[in-house]
PDB file of C-alpha atoms and ligand atoms in Angstrom:
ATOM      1  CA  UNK A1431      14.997   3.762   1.180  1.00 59.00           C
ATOM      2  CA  UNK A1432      12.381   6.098   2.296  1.00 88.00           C
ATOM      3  CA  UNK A1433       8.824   4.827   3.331  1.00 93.00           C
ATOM      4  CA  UNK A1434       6.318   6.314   5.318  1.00 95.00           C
ATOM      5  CA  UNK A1435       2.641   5.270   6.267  1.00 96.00           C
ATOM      6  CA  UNK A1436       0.438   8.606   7.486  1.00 96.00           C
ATOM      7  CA  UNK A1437      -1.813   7.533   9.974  1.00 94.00           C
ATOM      8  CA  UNK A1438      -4.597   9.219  11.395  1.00 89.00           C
ATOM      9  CA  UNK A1439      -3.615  10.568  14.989  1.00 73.00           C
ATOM     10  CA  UNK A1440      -4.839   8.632  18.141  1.00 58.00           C
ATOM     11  CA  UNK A1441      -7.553   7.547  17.006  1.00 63.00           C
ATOM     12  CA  UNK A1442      -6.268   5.145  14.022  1.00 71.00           C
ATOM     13  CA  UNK A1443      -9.815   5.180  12.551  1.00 77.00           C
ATOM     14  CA  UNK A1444     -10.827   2.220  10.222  1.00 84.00           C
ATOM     15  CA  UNK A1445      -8.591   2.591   7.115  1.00 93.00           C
ATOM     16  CA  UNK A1446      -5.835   3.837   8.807  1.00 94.00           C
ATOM     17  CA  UNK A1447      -5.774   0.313  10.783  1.00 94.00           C
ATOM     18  CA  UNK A1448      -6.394  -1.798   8.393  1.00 96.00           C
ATOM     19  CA  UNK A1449      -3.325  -0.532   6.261  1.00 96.00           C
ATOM     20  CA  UNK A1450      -1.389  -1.252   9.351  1.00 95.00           C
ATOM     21  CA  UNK A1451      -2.707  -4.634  10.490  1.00 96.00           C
ATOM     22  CA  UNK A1452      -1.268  -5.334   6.689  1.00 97.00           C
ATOM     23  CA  UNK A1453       2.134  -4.178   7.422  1.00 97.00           C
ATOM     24  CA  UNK A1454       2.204  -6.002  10.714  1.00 96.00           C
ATOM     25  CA  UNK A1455       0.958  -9.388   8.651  1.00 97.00           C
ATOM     26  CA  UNK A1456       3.599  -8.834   5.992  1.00 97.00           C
ATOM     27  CA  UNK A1457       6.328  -7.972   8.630  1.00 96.00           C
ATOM     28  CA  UNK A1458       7.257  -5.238   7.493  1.00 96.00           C
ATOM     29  CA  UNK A1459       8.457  -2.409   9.341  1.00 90.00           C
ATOM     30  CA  UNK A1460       7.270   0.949   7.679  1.00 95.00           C
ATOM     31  CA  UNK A1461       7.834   4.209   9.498  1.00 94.00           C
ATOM     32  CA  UNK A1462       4.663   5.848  10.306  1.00 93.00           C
ATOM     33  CA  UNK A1463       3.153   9.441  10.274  1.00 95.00           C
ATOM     34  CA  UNK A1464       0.446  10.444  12.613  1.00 93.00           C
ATOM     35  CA  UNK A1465      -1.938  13.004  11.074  1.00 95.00           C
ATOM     36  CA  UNK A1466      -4.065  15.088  13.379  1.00 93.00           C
ATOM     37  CA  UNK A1467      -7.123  15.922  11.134  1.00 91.00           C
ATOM     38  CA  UNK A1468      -8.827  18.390  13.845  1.00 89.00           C
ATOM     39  CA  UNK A1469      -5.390  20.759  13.838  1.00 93.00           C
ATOM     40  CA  UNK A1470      -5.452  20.318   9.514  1.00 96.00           C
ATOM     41  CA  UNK A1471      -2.386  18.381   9.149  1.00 96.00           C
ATOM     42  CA  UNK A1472      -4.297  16.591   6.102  1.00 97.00           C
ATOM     43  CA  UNK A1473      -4.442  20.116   4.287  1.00 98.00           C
ATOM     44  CA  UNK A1474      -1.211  21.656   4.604  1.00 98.00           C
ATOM     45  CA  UNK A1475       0.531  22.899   1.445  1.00 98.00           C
ATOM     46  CA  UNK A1476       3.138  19.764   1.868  1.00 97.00           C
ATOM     47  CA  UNK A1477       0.375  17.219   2.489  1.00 98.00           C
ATOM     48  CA  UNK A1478      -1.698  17.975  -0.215  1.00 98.00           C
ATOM     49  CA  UNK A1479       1.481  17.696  -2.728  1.00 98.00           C
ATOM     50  CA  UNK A1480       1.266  14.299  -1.966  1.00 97.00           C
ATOM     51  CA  UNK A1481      -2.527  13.617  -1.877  1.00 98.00           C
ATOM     52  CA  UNK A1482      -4.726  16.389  -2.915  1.00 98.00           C
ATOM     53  CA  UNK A1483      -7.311  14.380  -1.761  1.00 98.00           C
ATOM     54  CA  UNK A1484      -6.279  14.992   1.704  1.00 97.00           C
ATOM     55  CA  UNK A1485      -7.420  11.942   2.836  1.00 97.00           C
ATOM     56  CA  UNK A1486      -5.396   8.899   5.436  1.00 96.00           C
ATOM     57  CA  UNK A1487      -4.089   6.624   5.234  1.00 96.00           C
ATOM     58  CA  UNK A1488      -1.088   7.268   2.869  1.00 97.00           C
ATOM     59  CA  UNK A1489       2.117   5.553   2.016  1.00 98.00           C
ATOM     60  CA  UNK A1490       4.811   7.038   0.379  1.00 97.00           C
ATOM     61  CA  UNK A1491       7.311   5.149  -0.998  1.00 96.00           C
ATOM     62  CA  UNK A1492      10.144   7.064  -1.912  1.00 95.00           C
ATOM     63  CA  UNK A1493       7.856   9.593  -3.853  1.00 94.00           C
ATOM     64  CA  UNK A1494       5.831   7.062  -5.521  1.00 97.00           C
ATOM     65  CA  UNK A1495       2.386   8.182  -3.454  1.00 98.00           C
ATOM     66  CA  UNK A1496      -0.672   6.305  -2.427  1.00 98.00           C
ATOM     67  CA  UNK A1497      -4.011   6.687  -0.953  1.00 98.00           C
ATOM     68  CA  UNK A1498      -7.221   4.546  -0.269  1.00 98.00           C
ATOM     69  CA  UNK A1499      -6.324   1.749   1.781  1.00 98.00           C
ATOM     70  CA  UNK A1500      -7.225  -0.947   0.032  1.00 98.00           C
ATOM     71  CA  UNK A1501      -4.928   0.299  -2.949  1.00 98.00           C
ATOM     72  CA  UNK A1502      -2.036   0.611  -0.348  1.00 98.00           C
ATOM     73  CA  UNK A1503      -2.561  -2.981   1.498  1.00 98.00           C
ATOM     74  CA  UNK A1504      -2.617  -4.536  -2.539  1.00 98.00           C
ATOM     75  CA  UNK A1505       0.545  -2.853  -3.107  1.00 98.00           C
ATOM     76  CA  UNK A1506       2.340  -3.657   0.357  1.00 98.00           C
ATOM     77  CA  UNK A1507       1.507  -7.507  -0.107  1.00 98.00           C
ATOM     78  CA  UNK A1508       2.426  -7.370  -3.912  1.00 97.00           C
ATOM     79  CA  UNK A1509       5.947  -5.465  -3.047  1.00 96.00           C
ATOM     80  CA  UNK A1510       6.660  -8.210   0.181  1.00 96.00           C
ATOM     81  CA  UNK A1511       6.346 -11.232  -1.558  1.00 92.00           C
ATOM     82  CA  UNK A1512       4.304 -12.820   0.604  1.00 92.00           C
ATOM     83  CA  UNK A1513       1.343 -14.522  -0.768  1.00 93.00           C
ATOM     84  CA  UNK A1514      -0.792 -15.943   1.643  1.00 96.00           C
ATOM     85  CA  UNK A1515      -2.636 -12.268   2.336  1.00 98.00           C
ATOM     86  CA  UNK A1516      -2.965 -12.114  -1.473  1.00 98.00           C
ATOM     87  CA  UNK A1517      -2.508 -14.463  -3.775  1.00 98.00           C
ATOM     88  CA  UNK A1518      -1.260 -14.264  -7.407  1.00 96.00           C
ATOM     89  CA  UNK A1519      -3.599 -16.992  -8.590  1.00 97.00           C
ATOM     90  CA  UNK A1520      -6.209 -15.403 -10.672  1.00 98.00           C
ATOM     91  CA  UNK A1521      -9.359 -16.447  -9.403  1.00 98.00           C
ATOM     92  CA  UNK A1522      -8.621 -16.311  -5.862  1.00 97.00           C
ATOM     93  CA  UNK A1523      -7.251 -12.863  -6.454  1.00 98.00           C
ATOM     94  CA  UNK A1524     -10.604 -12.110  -7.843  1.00 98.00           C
ATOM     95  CA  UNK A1525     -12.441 -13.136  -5.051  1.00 98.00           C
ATOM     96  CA  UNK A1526     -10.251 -11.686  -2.466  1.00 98.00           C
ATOM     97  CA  UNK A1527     -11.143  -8.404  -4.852  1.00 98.00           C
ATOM     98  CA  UNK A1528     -14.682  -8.791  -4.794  1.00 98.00           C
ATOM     99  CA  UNK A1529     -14.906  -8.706  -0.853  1.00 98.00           C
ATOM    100  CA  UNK A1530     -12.697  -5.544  -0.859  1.00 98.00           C
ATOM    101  CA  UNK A1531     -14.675  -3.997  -3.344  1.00 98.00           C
ATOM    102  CA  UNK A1532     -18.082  -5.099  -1.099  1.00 98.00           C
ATOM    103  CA  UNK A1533     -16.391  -3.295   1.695  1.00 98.00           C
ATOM    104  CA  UNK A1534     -15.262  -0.374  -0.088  1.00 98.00           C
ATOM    105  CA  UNK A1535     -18.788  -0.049  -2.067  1.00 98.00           C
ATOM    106  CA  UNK A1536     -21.238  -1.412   0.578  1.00 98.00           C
ATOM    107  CA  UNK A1537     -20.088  -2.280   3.711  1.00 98.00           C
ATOM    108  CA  UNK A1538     -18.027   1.150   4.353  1.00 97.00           C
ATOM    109  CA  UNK A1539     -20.884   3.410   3.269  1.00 97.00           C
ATOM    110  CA  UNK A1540     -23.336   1.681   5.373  1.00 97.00           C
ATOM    111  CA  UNK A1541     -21.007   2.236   8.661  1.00 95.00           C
ATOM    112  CA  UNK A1542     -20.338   5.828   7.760  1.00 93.00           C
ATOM    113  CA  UNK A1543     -24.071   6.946   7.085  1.00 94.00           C
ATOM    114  CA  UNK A1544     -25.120   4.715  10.280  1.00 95.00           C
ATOM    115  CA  UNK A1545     -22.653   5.057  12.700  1.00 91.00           C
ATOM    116  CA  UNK A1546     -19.240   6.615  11.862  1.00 82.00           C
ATOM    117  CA  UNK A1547     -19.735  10.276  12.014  1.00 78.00           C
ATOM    118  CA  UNK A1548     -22.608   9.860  14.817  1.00 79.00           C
ATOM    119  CA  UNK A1549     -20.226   7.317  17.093  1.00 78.00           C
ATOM    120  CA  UNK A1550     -17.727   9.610  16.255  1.00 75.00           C
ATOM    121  CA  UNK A1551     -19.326  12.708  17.797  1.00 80.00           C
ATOM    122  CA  UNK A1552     -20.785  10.353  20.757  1.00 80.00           C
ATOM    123  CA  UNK A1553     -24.107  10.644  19.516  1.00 83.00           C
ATOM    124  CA  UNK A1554     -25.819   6.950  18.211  1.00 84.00           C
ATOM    125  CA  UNK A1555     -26.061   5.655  15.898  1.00 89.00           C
ATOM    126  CA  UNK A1556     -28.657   6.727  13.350  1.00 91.00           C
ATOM    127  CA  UNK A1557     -31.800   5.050  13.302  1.00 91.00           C
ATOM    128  CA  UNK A1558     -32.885   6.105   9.572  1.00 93.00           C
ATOM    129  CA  UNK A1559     -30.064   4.285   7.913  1.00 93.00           C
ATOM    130  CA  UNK A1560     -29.760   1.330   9.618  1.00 94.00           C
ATOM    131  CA  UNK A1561     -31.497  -1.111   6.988  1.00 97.00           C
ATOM    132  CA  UNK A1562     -28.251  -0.368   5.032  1.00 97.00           C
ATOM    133  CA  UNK A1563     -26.194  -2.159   7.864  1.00 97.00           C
ATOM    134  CA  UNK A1564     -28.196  -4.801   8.224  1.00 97.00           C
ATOM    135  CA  UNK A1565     -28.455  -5.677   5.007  1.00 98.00           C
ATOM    136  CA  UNK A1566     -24.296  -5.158   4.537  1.00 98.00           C
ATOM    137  CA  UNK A1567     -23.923  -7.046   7.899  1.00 98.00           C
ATOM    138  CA  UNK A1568     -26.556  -9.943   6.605  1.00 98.00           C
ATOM    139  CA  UNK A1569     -24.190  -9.874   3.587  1.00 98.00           C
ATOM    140  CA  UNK A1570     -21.171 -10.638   5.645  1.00 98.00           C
ATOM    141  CA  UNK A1571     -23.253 -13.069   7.743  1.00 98.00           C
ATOM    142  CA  UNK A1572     -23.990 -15.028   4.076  1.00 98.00           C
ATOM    143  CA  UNK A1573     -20.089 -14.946   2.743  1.00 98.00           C
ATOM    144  CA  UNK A1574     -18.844 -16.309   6.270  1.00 98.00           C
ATOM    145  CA  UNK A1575     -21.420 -19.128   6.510  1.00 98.00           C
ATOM    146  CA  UNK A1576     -19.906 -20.615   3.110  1.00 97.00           C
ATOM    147  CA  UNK A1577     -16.117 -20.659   3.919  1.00 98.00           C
ATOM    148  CA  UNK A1578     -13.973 -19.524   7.658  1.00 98.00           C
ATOM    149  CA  UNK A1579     -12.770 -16.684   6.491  1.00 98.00           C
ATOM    150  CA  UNK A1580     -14.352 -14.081   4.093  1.00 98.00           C
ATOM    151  CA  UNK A1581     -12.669 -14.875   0.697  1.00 98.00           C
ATOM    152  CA  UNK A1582     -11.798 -18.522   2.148  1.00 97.00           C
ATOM    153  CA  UNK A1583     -10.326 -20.817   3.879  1.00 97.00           C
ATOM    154  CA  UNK A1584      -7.098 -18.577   4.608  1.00 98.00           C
ATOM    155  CA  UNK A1585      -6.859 -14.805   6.153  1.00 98.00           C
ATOM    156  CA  UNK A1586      -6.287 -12.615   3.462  1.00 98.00           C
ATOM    157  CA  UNK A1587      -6.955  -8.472   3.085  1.00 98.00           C
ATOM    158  CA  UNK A1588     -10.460  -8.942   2.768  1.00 98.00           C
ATOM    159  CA  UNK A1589     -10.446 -10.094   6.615  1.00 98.00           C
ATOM    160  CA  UNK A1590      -8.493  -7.284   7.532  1.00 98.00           C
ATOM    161  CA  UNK A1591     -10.529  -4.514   5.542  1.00 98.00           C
ATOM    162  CA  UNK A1592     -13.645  -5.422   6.480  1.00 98.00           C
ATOM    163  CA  UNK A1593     -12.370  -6.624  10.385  1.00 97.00           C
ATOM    164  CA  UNK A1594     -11.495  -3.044  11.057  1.00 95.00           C
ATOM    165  CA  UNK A1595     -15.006  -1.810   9.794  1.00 95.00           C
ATOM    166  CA  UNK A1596     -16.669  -4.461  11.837  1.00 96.00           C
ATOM    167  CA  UNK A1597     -14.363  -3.451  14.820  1.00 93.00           C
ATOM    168  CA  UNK A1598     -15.967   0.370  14.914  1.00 90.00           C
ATOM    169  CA  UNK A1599     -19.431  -1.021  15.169  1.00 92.00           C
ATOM    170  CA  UNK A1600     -17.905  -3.806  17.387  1.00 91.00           C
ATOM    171  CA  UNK A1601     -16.181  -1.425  19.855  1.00 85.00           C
ATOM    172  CA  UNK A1602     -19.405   0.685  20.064  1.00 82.00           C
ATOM    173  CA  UNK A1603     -21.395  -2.067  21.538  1.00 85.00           C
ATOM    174  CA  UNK A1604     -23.397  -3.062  18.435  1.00 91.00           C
ATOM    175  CA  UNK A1605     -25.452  -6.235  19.312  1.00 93.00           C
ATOM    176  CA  UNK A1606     -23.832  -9.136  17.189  1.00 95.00           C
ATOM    177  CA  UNK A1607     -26.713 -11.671  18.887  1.00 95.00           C
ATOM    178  CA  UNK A1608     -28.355 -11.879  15.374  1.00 96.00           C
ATOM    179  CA  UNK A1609     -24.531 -12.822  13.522  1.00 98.00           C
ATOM    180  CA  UNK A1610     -23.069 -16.313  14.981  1.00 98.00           C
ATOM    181  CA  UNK A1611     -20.756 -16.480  11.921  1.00 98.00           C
ATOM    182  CA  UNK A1612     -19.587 -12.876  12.543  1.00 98.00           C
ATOM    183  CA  UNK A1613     -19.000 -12.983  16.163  1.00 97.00           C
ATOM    184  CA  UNK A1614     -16.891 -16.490  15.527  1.00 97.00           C
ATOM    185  CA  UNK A1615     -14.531 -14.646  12.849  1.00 98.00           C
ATOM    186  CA  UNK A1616     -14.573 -11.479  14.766  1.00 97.00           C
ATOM    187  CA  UNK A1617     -13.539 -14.043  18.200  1.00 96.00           C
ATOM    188  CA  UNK A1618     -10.623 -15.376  16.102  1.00 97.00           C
ATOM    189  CA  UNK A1619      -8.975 -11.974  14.290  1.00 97.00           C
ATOM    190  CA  UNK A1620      -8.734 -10.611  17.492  1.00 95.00           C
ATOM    191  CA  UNK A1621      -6.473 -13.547  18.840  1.00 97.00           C
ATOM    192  CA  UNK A1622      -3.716 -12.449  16.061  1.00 98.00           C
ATOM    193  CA  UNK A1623      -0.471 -11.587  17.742  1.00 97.00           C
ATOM    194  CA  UNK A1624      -0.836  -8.122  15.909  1.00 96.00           C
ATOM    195  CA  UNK A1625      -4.138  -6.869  17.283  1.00 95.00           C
ATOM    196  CA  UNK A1626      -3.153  -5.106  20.565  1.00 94.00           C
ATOM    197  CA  UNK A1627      -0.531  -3.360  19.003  1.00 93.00           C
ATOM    198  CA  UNK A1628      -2.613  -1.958  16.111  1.00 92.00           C
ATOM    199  CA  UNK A1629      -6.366  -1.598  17.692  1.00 91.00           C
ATOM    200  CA  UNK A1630      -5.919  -1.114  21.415  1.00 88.00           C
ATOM    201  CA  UNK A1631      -5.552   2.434  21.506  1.00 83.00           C
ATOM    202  CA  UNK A1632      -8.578   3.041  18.742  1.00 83.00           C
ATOM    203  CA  UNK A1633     -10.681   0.614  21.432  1.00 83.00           C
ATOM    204  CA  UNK A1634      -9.614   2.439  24.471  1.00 82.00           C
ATOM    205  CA  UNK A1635     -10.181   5.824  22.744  1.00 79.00           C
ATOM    206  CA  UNK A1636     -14.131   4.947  21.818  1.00 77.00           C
ATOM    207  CA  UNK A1637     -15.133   3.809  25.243  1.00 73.00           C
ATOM    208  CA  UNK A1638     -13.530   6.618  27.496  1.00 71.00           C
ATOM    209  CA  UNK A1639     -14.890   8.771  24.904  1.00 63.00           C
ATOM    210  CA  UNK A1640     -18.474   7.120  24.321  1.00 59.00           C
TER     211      UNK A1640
HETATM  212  N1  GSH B2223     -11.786   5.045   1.057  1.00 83.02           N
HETATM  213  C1  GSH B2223     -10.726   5.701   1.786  1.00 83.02           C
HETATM  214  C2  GSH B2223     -11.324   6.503   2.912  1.00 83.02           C
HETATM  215  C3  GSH B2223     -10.306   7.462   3.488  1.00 83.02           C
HETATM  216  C4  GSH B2223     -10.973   8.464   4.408  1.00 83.02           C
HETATM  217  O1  GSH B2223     -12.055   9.008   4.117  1.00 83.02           O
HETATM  218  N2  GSH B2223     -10.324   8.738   5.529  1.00 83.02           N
HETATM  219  C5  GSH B2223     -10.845   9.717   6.428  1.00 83.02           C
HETATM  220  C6  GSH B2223     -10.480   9.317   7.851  1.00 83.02           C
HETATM  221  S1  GSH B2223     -11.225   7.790   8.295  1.00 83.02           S
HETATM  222  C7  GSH B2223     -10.209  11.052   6.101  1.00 83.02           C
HETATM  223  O2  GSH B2223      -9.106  11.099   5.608  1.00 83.02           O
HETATM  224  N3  GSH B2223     -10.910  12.147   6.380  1.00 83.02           N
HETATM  225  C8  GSH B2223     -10.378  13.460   6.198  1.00 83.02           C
HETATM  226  C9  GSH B2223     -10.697  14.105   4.875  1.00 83.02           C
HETATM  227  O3  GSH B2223     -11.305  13.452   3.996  1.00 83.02           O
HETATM  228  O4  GSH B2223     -10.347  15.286   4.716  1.00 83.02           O
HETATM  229  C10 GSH B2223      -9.731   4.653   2.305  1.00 83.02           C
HETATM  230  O5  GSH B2223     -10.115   3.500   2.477  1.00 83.02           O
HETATM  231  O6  GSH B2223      -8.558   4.999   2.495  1.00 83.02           O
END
């Protein structure tokens, strides 16, 4: 049995740590990969067999290949069993869906135009798109003032996805004054027993770099 989870190197950016926070919430124990994107280890002939998109995460389980991270954690919780994270029941599944596809459709592109590529090179963030993040962080604000977590009353992938995005605007000292509701869920995901393990060295990374 052959599984492997490529991670981006060092850094674990956003995707790359939500996939894991999954595995760590499913218990399981999945071999991982680190991919350092500056030396090109995403395009080498043997990388790009398995994902021509040449993007991390990926998971390859025993040469059944995945990308996109939300794909991956849906998969990981399906294969485990476990069905707190996601559950089979339909319309809770469809909830937990909608959130992921929020993150994946708004959330996500907000961070990266505002402050992913800018935080990233230590510049900040940019001013010009930051309507975009307020409105996707007013969003967020809106779904956690109706239940405690974002698709509910129980953690499920939604709260993972979207923690990690929240975490890289989080980490680089964005001002959560305006977002009670945000900076109570944000207070409680980092108490899981996982979070050290699989955010600590993206946290220390951003502030000895920024
Ligand atoms: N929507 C994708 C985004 C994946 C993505 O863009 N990852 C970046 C790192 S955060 C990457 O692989 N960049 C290198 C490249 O696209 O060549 C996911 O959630 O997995």
């Amino acid at each position: 049995m052959t599984q492997f989870l490529y991670l981006q190197d060092k850094t674990h950016e956003c995707p790359g740590r939500a996939v894991w926070m999954t595995t760590k919430a499913l218990n399981m124990d999945i071999e991982s990969v680190s991919v350092n994107l500056e030396r090109g280890e995403n395009k080498t002939p043997e990388y790009l067999k398995m994902n021509p998109f040449h993007t991390v995460p990926m998971y390859n389980d025993n040469e059944f290949v995945l990308w996109e991270s939300r794909a991956i954690m849906k998969y990981l919780a399906n294969k485990s069993g476990e069905t707190s994270l996601y559950p089979k029941d339909a319309k809770k599944r469809a909830v937990i869906d909608s959130r992921l596809d929020f993150d994946l459709g708004k959330f996500w592109p907000a961070l990266k135009e505002y402050a992913y590529p800018q935080v990233l090179q230590n510049k900040p963030p940019n001013p010009d798109r930051e309507t975009d993040m307020i409105d996707a962080l007013d969003n967020l604000e809106l779904l956690l003032n109706q239940s405690k977590y974002i698709a509910g009353d129980q953690m499920t992938l939604a709260d993972i996805s979207l923690f990690c995005n929240v975490s890289f605007l989080w980490m680089s000292k964005y001002d959560f004054a305006k977002y009670p509701k945000i900076h109570a869920w944000y207070e409680g995901m980092i108490k899981l027993p996982y979070y050290k393990e699989t955010n600590q060295d993206f946290n220390d990374w951003i502030h000895t770099t920024h």
